[in-house]
Short mmCIF file of C-alpha atoms and ligand atoms in Angstrom, two decimals:
data_model
loop_
_atom_site.label_atom_id
_atom_site.label_comp_id
_atom_site.label_asym_id
_atom_site.label_seq_id
_atom_site.Cartn_x
_atom_site.Cartn_y
_atom_site.Cartn_z
CA UNK A 8 -23.94 110.28 240.60
CA UNK A 9 -24.84 113.95 240.65
CA UNK A 10 -23.51 116.54 242.71
CA UNK A 11 -26.06 116.57 245.35
CA UNK A 12 -25.09 112.76 245.97
CA UNK A 13 -24.73 111.42 249.47
CA UNK A 14 -22.50 112.72 251.66
CA UNK A 15 -21.71 116.31 250.63
CA UNK A 16 -24.25 118.71 252.09
CA UNK A 17 -26.02 120.50 249.24
CA UNK A 18 -25.82 123.56 250.93
CA UNK A 19 -21.62 123.63 249.57
CA UNK A 20 -22.36 122.17 246.06
CA UNK A 21 -22.66 125.95 244.92
CA UNK A 22 -19.50 126.42 246.81
CA UNK A 23 -17.79 123.45 245.40
CA UNK A 24 -18.74 123.85 241.48
CA UNK A 25 -17.86 127.81 241.74
CA UNK A 26 -13.99 126.29 242.11
CA UNK A 27 -11.43 126.88 239.71
CA UNK A 28 -9.89 123.70 241.44
CA UNK A 29 -10.97 120.02 241.01
CA UNK A 30 -12.13 118.53 244.27
CA UNK A 31 -13.83 115.30 244.37
CA UNK A 32 -14.25 112.63 247.76
CA UNK A 33 -13.75 108.91 247.22
CA UNK A 34 -13.78 106.24 249.36
CA UNK A 35 -11.79 102.69 248.60
CA UNK A 36 -11.25 104.65 245.40
CA UNK A 37 -15.73 105.07 244.61
CA UNK A 38 -16.07 108.38 243.74
CA UNK A 39 -18.50 109.96 246.08
CA UNK A 40 -18.29 113.65 245.28
CA UNK A 41 -16.31 115.77 242.06
CA UNK A 42 -17.16 119.19 241.26
CA UNK A 43 -17.56 120.85 238.08
CA UNK A 44 -14.01 121.31 237.68
CA UNK A 45 -12.54 117.99 238.51
CA UNK A 46 -15.21 117.02 236.21
CA UNK A 47 -13.96 119.39 233.12
CA UNK A 48 -10.32 118.20 233.92
CA UNK A 49 -10.41 114.57 233.62
CA UNK A 50 -13.17 115.30 230.84
CA UNK A 51 -15.74 112.15 232.85
CA UNK A 52 -18.83 113.65 233.39
CA UNK A 53 -20.04 112.85 237.17
CA UNK A 54 -22.01 110.46 236.30
CA UNK A 55 -18.98 108.48 234.38
CA UNK A 56 -17.20 109.27 237.31
CA UNK A 57 -19.25 107.06 239.82
CA UNK A 58 -18.73 103.94 238.08
CA UNK A 59 -14.88 104.46 237.85
CA UNK A 60 -12.25 103.31 240.23
CA UNK A 61 -10.89 106.61 241.07
CA UNK A 62 -7.10 105.30 241.24
CA UNK A 63 -7.72 104.37 237.52
CA UNK A 64 -7.43 107.68 236.99
CA UNK A 65 -3.20 108.03 238.41
CA UNK A 66 -0.34 107.18 237.01
CA UNK A 67 0.08 103.16 239.51
CA UNK A 68 3.20 104.77 241.12
CA UNK A 69 0.68 107.66 242.98
CA UNK A 70 -1.79 105.00 243.30
CA UNK A 71 0.46 102.70 245.93
CA UNK A 72 1.61 105.57 247.84
CA UNK A 73 -1.93 107.11 248.33
CA UNK A 74 -3.81 103.67 249.09
CA UNK A 75 -0.81 103.35 251.50
CA UNK A 76 -1.95 106.75 253.44
CA UNK A 77 -5.80 105.53 253.15
CA UNK A 78 -4.55 102.26 255.77
CA UNK A 79 -3.70 105.20 258.49
CA UNK A 80 -6.30 104.50 260.98
CA UNK A 81 -9.13 107.04 262.01
CA UNK A 82 -7.12 108.30 265.27
CA UNK A 83 -3.92 108.45 263.00
CA UNK A 84 -2.43 112.39 262.46
CA UNK A 85 -3.59 112.29 259.14
CA UNK A 86 -0.89 113.40 256.56
CA UNK A 87 -1.54 115.76 253.67
CA UNK A 88 0.57 114.64 250.84
CA UNK A 89 1.08 116.65 247.44
CA UNK A 90 1.77 114.60 244.38
CA UNK A 91 2.43 116.06 240.80
CA UNK A 92 1.36 113.25 238.31
CA UNK A 93 0.18 113.02 234.56
CA UNK A 94 -3.75 112.03 234.14
CA UNK A 95 -5.04 110.76 231.11
CA UNK A 96 -8.18 112.24 229.97
CA UNK A 97 -11.47 110.60 228.85
CA UNK A 98 -10.40 111.97 225.54
CA UNK A 99 -6.80 110.77 225.78
CA UNK A 100 -4.83 113.65 226.88
CA UNK A 101 -1.94 113.77 229.02
CA UNK A 102 -2.76 116.63 231.63
CA UNK A 103 -0.41 117.83 234.33
CA UNK A 104 -1.98 118.02 237.61
CA UNK A 105 -0.74 118.44 241.05
CA UNK A 106 -2.71 116.19 243.57
CA UNK A 107 -3.57 116.72 246.93
CA UNK A 108 -4.49 113.92 249.29
CA UNK A 109 -6.31 114.18 252.54
CA UNK A 110 -8.30 111.82 254.71
CA UNK A 111 -11.61 114.12 255.67
CA UNK A 112 -14.38 112.49 257.67
CA UNK A 113 -17.50 113.79 256.37
CA UNK A 114 -20.54 113.31 258.07
CA UNK A 115 -18.77 110.73 259.88
CA UNK A 116 -18.16 108.82 257.60
CA UNK A 117 -13.88 108.07 256.38
CA UNK A 118 -13.21 109.58 252.72
CA UNK A 119 -10.40 110.87 250.66
CA UNK A 120 -10.39 114.73 249.58
CA UNK A 121 -9.15 115.35 246.72
CA UNK A 122 -7.45 118.08 245.33
CA UNK A 123 -6.09 119.29 241.68
CA UNK A 124 -5.00 121.31 240.49
CA UNK A 125 -4.15 121.97 236.35
CA UNK A 126 -0.28 122.48 236.03
CA UNK A 127 -0.03 121.54 232.12
CA UNK A 128 0.76 125.32 231.17
CA UNK A 129 3.60 125.80 234.23
CA UNK A 130 4.59 122.00 233.25
CA UNK A 131 5.02 123.20 229.55
CA UNK A 132 6.56 126.00 230.68
CA UNK A 133 8.84 124.39 232.62
CA UNK A 134 9.74 121.57 229.87
CA UNK A 135 9.90 124.29 227.42
CA UNK A 136 12.66 125.84 230.07
CA UNK A 137 14.25 122.75 230.44
CA UNK A 138 14.80 122.04 226.87
CA UNK A 139 15.91 126.13 226.45
CA UNK A 140 18.63 125.28 229.12
CA UNK A 141 19.30 121.34 227.69
CA UNK A 142 20.10 123.50 224.45
CA UNK A 143 21.83 126.19 225.72
CA UNK A 144 23.89 123.70 227.76
CA UNK A 145 24.33 122.03 224.37
CA UNK A 146 25.38 124.94 222.68
CA UNK A 147 27.95 125.55 225.48
CA UNK A 148 29.16 122.42 225.33
CA UNK A 149 29.20 122.21 221.75
CA UNK A 150 30.97 125.88 221.72
CA UNK A 151 33.33 124.75 224.20
CA UNK A 152 34.59 122.12 222.17
CA UNK A 153 34.80 124.16 218.92
CA UNK A 154 36.83 126.71 221.02
CA UNK A 155 39.02 123.40 222.67
CA UNK A 156 39.11 122.28 219.41
CA UNK A 157 39.94 125.88 217.53
CA UNK A 158 42.72 126.55 220.73
CA UNK A 159 44.39 122.84 219.93
CA UNK A 160 44.43 123.50 216.26
CA UNK A 161 45.74 126.98 217.04
CA UNK A 162 48.51 125.39 219.59
CA UNK A 163 49.55 123.23 216.44
CA UNK A 164 49.60 125.99 214.53
CA UNK A 165 51.79 127.67 216.71
CA UNK A 166 53.92 124.49 217.11
CA UNK A 167 54.68 124.68 213.63
CA UNK A 168 55.42 127.93 213.41
CA UNK A 169 57.90 127.61 215.50
CA UNK A 170 60.15 124.56 213.93
CA UNK A 171 59.49 126.52 210.67
CA UNK A 172 60.96 129.58 211.97
CA UNK A 173 63.95 126.74 213.61
CA UNK A 174 64.21 125.50 210.57
CA UNK A 175 64.35 128.61 209.27
CA UNK A 176 67.19 129.88 211.18
CA UNK A 177 68.89 126.63 210.80
CA UNK A 178 68.40 127.83 207.01
CA UNK A 179 70.11 130.84 208.18
CA UNK A 180 72.87 129.74 209.50
CA UNK A 181 73.70 127.41 206.70
CA UNK A 182 73.39 130.05 204.10
CA UNK A 183 75.28 132.29 205.95
CA UNK A 184 78.23 129.67 206.76
CA UNK A 185 77.69 128.89 202.66
CA UNK A 186 78.11 132.47 202.09
CA UNK A 187 81.04 132.75 203.67
CA UNK A 188 82.70 129.34 201.77
CA UNK A 189 81.65 130.94 198.44
CA UNK A 190 83.44 134.64 199.39
CA UNK A 191 86.37 132.24 200.40
CA UNK A 192 86.78 129.91 197.53
CA UNK A 193 85.86 133.33 195.41
CA UNK A 194 88.87 135.39 196.43
CA UNK A 195 90.98 132.09 196.14
CA UNK A 196 90.17 131.71 192.74
CA UNK A 197 90.08 135.44 192.04
CA UNK A 198 94.18 135.13 193.27
CA UNK A 199 94.46 131.71 191.27
CA UNK A 200 93.56 133.10 188.20
CA UNK A 201 95.68 136.31 188.83
CA UNK A 202 98.71 134.34 189.79
CA UNK A 203 97.77 132.12 186.02
CA UNK A 204 97.48 135.52 183.95
CA UNK A 205 100.51 136.40 185.56
CA UNK A 206 102.83 133.70 185.30
CA UNK A 207 102.08 133.26 181.68
CA UNK A 208 103.11 136.98 180.96
CA UNK A 209 105.70 136.22 183.67
CA UNK A 210 107.35 133.13 181.81
CA UNK A 211 107.71 135.36 178.86
CA UNK A 212 108.90 137.77 180.29
CA UNK A 213 111.78 135.77 181.79
CA UNK A 214 112.19 134.16 178.50
CA UNK A 215 113.10 137.22 177.19
CA UNK A 216 115.20 138.66 179.21
CA UNK A 217 116.78 135.40 180.28
CA UNK A 218 118.81 135.14 177.43
CA UNK A 219 120.23 139.02 176.71
CA UNK A 220 121.18 138.94 180.04
CA UNK A 221 123.01 135.70 180.44
CA UNK A 222 125.68 137.01 177.56
CA UNK A 223 125.46 139.94 179.11
CA UNK A 224 126.96 138.84 182.73
CA UNK A 225 129.31 136.04 180.62
CA UNK A 226 130.40 139.20 178.55
CA UNK A 227 130.70 141.32 182.12
CA UNK A 228 133.04 138.17 183.21
CA UNK A 229 135.52 138.07 180.58
CA UNK A 230 135.56 141.74 180.43
CA UNK A 231 136.77 141.52 183.94
CA UNK A 232 139.24 138.85 182.48
CA UNK A 233 140.28 140.92 179.36
CA UNK A 234 140.90 143.73 181.74
CA UNK A 235 143.24 142.41 184.27
CA UNK A 236 145.07 141.23 181.75
CA UNK A 237 145.72 144.20 179.95
CA UNK A 238 146.55 145.46 183.36
CA UNK A 239 149.33 143.14 182.92
CA UNK A 240 150.47 144.06 179.80
CA UNK A 241 150.34 147.59 180.87
CA UNK A 242 152.14 147.40 184.30
CA UNK A 243 154.66 145.99 182.13
CA UNK A 244 155.00 148.61 179.53
CA UNK A 245 155.21 151.28 182.59
CA UNK A 246 157.95 149.48 184.12
CA UNK A 247 160.23 150.23 180.70
CA UNK A 248 158.71 153.78 181.01
CA UNK A 249 161.96 154.88 182.86
CA UNK A 250 164.04 153.82 180.05
CA UNK A 251 162.47 155.52 177.34
CA UNK A 252 163.82 159.05 175.47
CA UNK A 253 162.41 162.45 177.27
CA UNK A 254 160.24 163.03 174.48
CA UNK A 255 158.71 160.03 174.44
CA UNK A 256 158.03 159.69 177.94
CA UNK A 257 156.71 162.94 178.26
CA UNK A 258 154.23 162.67 175.41
CA UNK A 259 152.42 159.37 177.43
CA UNK A 260 152.37 161.12 180.19
CA UNK A 261 150.65 164.02 178.46
CA UNK A 262 148.42 161.36 176.96
CA UNK A 263 148.06 159.52 180.65
CA UNK A 264 147.27 162.60 182.09
CA UNK A 265 144.44 163.75 179.43
CA UNK A 266 143.21 160.43 179.99
CA UNK A 267 142.55 160.79 183.77
CA UNK A 268 144.42 157.35 183.92
CA UNK A 269 144.91 156.68 187.12
CA UNK A 270 141.27 157.50 188.35
CA UNK A 271 140.32 154.88 185.10
CA UNK A 272 142.31 152.53 186.53
CA UNK A 273 140.99 152.82 189.61
CA UNK A 274 137.48 153.60 188.59
CA UNK A 275 137.28 150.29 185.96
CA UNK A 276 136.88 147.90 188.08
CA UNK A 277 134.32 149.64 190.50
CA UNK A 278 132.28 149.82 187.50
CA UNK A 279 132.61 146.07 186.21
CA UNK A 280 131.81 145.28 189.97
CA UNK A 281 128.41 146.95 189.52
CA UNK A 282 127.49 145.68 186.43
CA UNK A 283 128.16 142.67 187.74
CA UNK A 284 125.79 142.54 190.83
CA UNK A 285 123.36 144.55 188.66
CA UNK A 286 123.25 141.70 186.47
CA UNK A 287 123.04 139.44 189.30
CA UNK A 288 120.04 141.10 190.64
CA UNK A 289 118.37 140.98 186.81
CA UNK A 290 119.31 137.50 186.92
CA UNK A 291 117.81 136.43 190.67
CA UNK A 292 114.21 138.69 189.43
CA UNK A 293 114.59 136.32 186.28
CA UNK A 294 114.94 133.26 188.43
CA UNK A 295 111.94 134.24 190.92
CA UNK A 296 110.14 135.43 187.79
CA UNK A 297 110.65 131.90 186.46
CA UNK A 298 109.59 129.75 189.86
CA UNK A 299 106.55 132.35 189.90
CA UNK A 300 105.24 131.35 186.27
CA UNK A 301 106.30 127.97 188.21
CA UNK A 302 109.12 126.58 184.98
CA UNK A 303 110.86 124.79 187.62
CA UNK A 304 111.71 121.42 186.96
CA UNK A 305 114.22 119.89 188.80
CA UNK A 306 112.15 119.80 192.38
CA UNK A 307 111.07 116.03 193.56
CA UNK A 308 108.61 115.66 196.19
CA UNK A 309 109.76 114.56 199.32
CA UNK A 310 109.16 113.64 203.27
CA UNK A 311 110.76 116.68 204.68
CA UNK A 312 111.48 118.04 208.26
CA UNK A 313 110.29 121.46 207.99
CA UNK A 314 111.62 122.76 211.28
CA UNK A 315 115.28 121.47 209.48
CA UNK A 316 113.97 123.85 206.40
CA UNK A 317 113.06 126.49 208.86
CA UNK A 318 116.45 126.81 210.74
CA UNK A 319 118.86 126.44 207.89
CA UNK A 320 116.26 129.57 206.02
CA UNK A 321 117.17 131.35 209.05
CA UNK A 322 120.63 130.92 209.11
CA UNK A 323 120.93 131.89 205.43
CA UNK A 324 118.75 135.01 206.23
CA UNK A 325 120.69 135.76 209.46
CA UNK A 326 122.36 139.08 207.84
CA UNK A 327 119.10 140.50 207.12
CA UNK A 328 117.36 139.32 210.51
CA UNK A 329 120.11 139.69 213.04
CA UNK A 330 120.31 143.32 213.63
CA UNK A 331 116.78 143.94 213.96
CA UNK A 332 114.94 141.48 215.68
CA UNK A 333 115.54 138.28 217.53
CA UNK A 334 114.14 135.05 217.46
CA UNK A 335 112.24 133.11 219.18
CA UNK A 336 111.42 129.31 218.41
CA UNK A 337 108.42 127.70 219.29
CA UNK A 338 108.42 124.50 217.23
CA UNK A 339 105.52 121.35 218.61
CA UNK A 340 106.14 118.00 217.73
CA UNK A 341 105.29 117.75 213.94
CA UNK A 342 105.80 114.82 211.40
CA UNK A 343 107.11 115.13 208.35
CA UNK A 344 105.61 116.55 205.20
CA UNK A 345 105.09 115.43 201.68
CA UNK A 346 106.89 118.63 200.17
CA UNK A 347 109.09 120.33 197.93
CA UNK A 348 111.23 121.43 200.50
CA UNK A 349 113.59 123.95 198.20
CA UNK A 350 110.14 125.74 197.03
CA UNK A 351 108.83 125.99 200.74
CA UNK A 352 112.13 127.42 202.20
CA UNK A 353 112.03 129.98 199.05
CA UNK A 354 108.39 131.06 201.49
CA UNK A 355 109.81 131.12 204.67
CA UNK A 356 112.78 133.49 203.54
CA UNK A 357 110.24 135.62 202.00
CA UNK A 358 108.38 135.81 205.35
CA UNK A 359 111.38 135.87 207.39
CA UNK A 360 113.06 138.83 205.04
CA UNK A 361 109.79 140.92 205.06
CA UNK A 362 108.66 140.63 208.66
CA UNK A 363 113.01 141.97 209.70
CA UNK A 364 111.94 144.92 207.13
CA UNK A 365 109.05 145.48 208.80
CA UNK A 366 110.56 146.31 211.81
CA UNK A 367 111.50 149.81 212.35
CA UNK A 368 114.90 151.68 212.58
CA UNK A 369 116.28 152.41 216.40
CA UNK A 370 114.90 149.36 217.93
CA UNK A 371 115.01 145.61 218.31
CA UNK A 372 112.13 143.79 216.89
CA UNK A 373 111.01 139.76 217.99
CA UNK A 374 110.77 137.16 214.88
CA UNK A 375 108.18 134.57 216.31
CA UNK A 376 108.73 130.66 214.04
CA UNK A 377 105.58 128.54 215.92
CA UNK A 378 104.61 125.19 214.45
CA UNK A 379 102.25 122.74 215.35
CA UNK A 380 100.18 119.61 213.82
CA UNK A 381 96.48 118.84 213.80
CA UNK A 382 95.02 116.43 212.27
CA UNK A 383 95.69 115.64 208.67
CA UNK A 384 97.89 118.96 208.75
CA UNK A 385 100.43 120.99 210.15
CA UNK A 386 100.74 124.85 210.45
CA UNK A 387 103.39 127.25 210.64
CA UNK A 388 102.92 130.85 211.69
CA UNK A 389 106.08 133.77 211.60
CA UNK A 390 104.81 136.37 213.21
CA UNK A 391 106.81 140.09 213.70
CA UNK A 392 106.24 142.91 215.57
CA UNK A 393 106.83 145.40 213.16
CA UNK A 394 105.28 148.22 210.97
CA UNK A 395 101.93 145.99 210.51
CA UNK A 396 100.05 146.70 207.40
CA UNK A 397 96.91 148.66 206.93
CA UNK A 398 93.84 146.96 206.32
CA UNK A 399 93.22 148.73 202.64
CA UNK A 400 96.77 146.94 201.39
CA UNK A 401 96.45 143.74 203.34
CA UNK A 402 94.08 142.71 200.30
CA UNK A 403 96.69 143.56 198.31
CA UNK A 404 99.78 141.88 199.51
CA UNK A 405 99.72 138.85 197.94
CA UNK A 406 99.20 140.31 194.28
CA UNK A 407 102.15 140.10 191.78
CA UNK A 408 104.95 143.16 192.31
CA UNK A 409 103.23 144.99 194.58
CA UNK A 410 105.43 146.44 197.09
CA UNK A 411 105.42 149.20 199.47
CA UNK A 412 109.37 149.18 199.49
CA UNK A 413 111.65 151.65 197.73
CA UNK A 414 112.92 150.85 194.57
CA UNK A 415 115.75 147.53 194.70
CA UNK A 416 114.82 146.63 197.77
CA UNK A 417 111.71 144.54 196.66
CA UNK A 418 110.05 143.46 193.87
CA UNK A 419 106.83 142.87 195.19
CA UNK A 420 106.91 139.06 194.11
CA UNK A 421 108.05 137.24 197.36
CA UNK A 422 104.34 137.06 198.47
CA UNK A 423 102.83 135.79 195.31
CA UNK A 424 105.32 133.27 194.68
CA UNK A 425 104.86 132.19 198.48
CA UNK A 426 101.10 132.46 197.20
CA UNK A 427 101.25 130.07 194.51
CA UNK A 428 104.33 127.77 195.91
CA UNK A 429 101.50 127.22 198.83
CA UNK A 430 98.39 126.72 196.69
CA UNK A 431 100.99 123.55 194.67
CA UNK A 432 100.95 122.41 198.39
CA UNK A 433 97.64 122.01 198.44
CA UNK A 434 97.92 124.23 201.25
CA UNK A 435 96.49 127.39 202.37
CA UNK A 436 98.81 131.01 203.68
CA UNK A 437 97.17 133.91 205.37
CA UNK A 438 97.86 137.00 206.88
CA UNK A 439 96.02 139.24 210.01
CA UNK A 440 97.92 142.19 210.80
CA UNK A 441 97.40 145.27 213.02
CA UNK A 442 98.78 148.08 211.89
CA UNK A 443 101.61 149.41 214.45
CA UNK A 444 102.05 145.59 216.37
CA UNK A 445 102.79 143.55 213.67
CA UNK A 446 101.70 140.78 211.41
CA UNK A 447 100.95 136.99 211.71
CA UNK A 448 101.07 134.47 208.43
CA UNK A 449 99.66 131.74 208.95
CA UNK A 450 100.22 128.81 206.79
CA UNK A 451 98.41 125.35 206.55
CA UNK A 452 100.17 122.38 205.10
CA UNK A 453 98.62 118.52 204.44
CA UNK A 454 101.15 116.33 205.90
CA UNK A 455 100.05 113.96 202.53
CA UNK A 456 99.69 115.53 198.92
CA UNK A 457 95.77 114.07 197.64
CA UNK A 458 96.60 110.59 196.25
CA UNK A 459 98.53 112.22 192.65
CA UNK A 460 100.30 114.96 193.67
CA UNK A 461 100.90 117.54 190.91
CA UNK A 462 104.23 116.59 189.49
CA UNK A 463 106.03 119.66 189.29
CA UNK A 464 105.76 121.41 186.57
N1 ATP B 6 106.04 141.49 207.93
C1 ATP B 6 105.16 142.57 207.17
N2 ATP B 6 105.12 143.39 208.04
C2 ATP B 6 104.52 144.40 206.66
N3 ATP B 6 104.03 144.64 206.17
C3 ATP B 6 104.65 143.45 204.63
C4 ATP B 6 105.39 142.21 205.87
N4 ATP B 6 105.30 141.00 205.07
C5 ATP B 6 104.67 141.83 203.49
N5 ATP B 6 104.54 143.39 204.08
C6 ATP B 6 103.95 143.95 202.95
O1 ATP B 6 103.40 143.41 201.72
C7 ATP B 6 104.19 144.14 200.95
C8 ATP B 6 104.48 142.50 199.65
O2 ATP B 6 105.58 141.49 199.89
P1 ATP B 6 106.04 140.61 199.64
O3 ATP B 6 107.37 140.01 200.28
O4 ATP B 6 105.24 139.77 198.30
O5 ATP B 6 106.98 142.20 198.48
P2 ATP B 6 108.41 142.66 198.99
O6 ATP B 6 108.67 142.35 199.82
O7 ATP B 6 107.87 144.35 199.17
O8 ATP B 6 109.58 142.86 197.48
P3 ATP B 6 110.31 141.40 197.36
O9 ATP B 6 109.51 140.24 198.53
O10 ATP B 6 110.19 140.59 196.67
O11 ATP B 6 111.77 141.27 198.10
C9 ATP B 6 105.68 144.13 201.30
O12 ATP B 6 105.93 145.17 199.80
C10 ATP B 6 104.94 145.29 202.22
O13 ATP B 6 104.23 146.08 202.21
MG1 MG B 7 109.43 140.01 200.17
#
């Protein structure tokens, strides 16, 4: 077929060949006319086209629809159709085209006009764009996934850190508690070490003093007896004085006068009484020192009613207390306590006397004695509303020989003795005080001593 072929008027050929879009006319698949651009696009020379089925150039779905259109009658409204399709060129290359089909009656013959526009470049650009778009989407997705992963691991990290922080806080609290315990244990250790060394010293001193004070007080007692007897003899002599000659009587009177006999007679008893009192006080101190050094062997561990001990001690101390304070007892229900009762009484005595002595002259105070029971422990509180203890000395009150009382009134052994006794009972004694308001001593004791209570030394 050449371009002059039927049915297009030859005058239109140059015009049709000058167009850049491909144009072809076919009838029932037989190509009647094709312009240059059509040949170039499909790669088929016009003669080859004439031998081809026009539809063989296009994919089946395009064919099917286009054929249906061709079946429309000539009176039917022509329906222009436009497709994008891939055509296979003669050289085997696939090219994208935009295909417009319309029914045309050319010189009275029904034909199909086909206009082809090469859109391969646009399609490639679109494809590239789509690929870029897809790539971009994939990248965004990747990035989002990465971000989500990072977020998740960050959240994990935060959770782990929070956990670690909690653990750290817990550890810190445990350590603080441990530190407090350590501090308390250390204090107790220092205190018991002090007591142990002072105990040895006290035992030595007590031993050294015990002997001389023993014979001094025994001698004083003998002296008292001798003097009484001597004065009885003197009385007999004095009764016979009146019968003596004047000269002898005058001599006796002179000697009596020079010796201040009447004064001597009165004063000698006072001197001996004071000496006896002094040695008694020394004996008491020695006794305290011996208790302090735990040299007491006479004690038996027994289950005792502490209320009885408190009451009897309050009675014994009543002379010290009654002019200074009212006693308020707030006893709880407590079980019998395994203890060395007389040693505990010593502790109570010292606390009561200290409390009474803390109340300033000129006003009446209150001495409260309370007891209670918690689990395997009983507690005893002795509280006064006296002068209190300044915080700088509160740490020292359990030290042996620490006293703020005038000489002769306190040895400073009471509380260190008490501390030793309570320790022997596996208990605790603590003091708290507000200067000017009063002092509270609290003792806690186990109801039962541990499996093998230390036998009293
Ligand atoms: N209830 C209290 N109120 C105020 N101070 C107190 C009280 N108990 C003890 N103290 C202080 O503690 C010191 C030591 O007391 P501790 O009983 O050991 O010895 P002391 O009473 O001075 O002498 P001792 O008991 O040997 O007669 C006292 O001198 C006093 O300063
Ligand atoms: Mg005391």
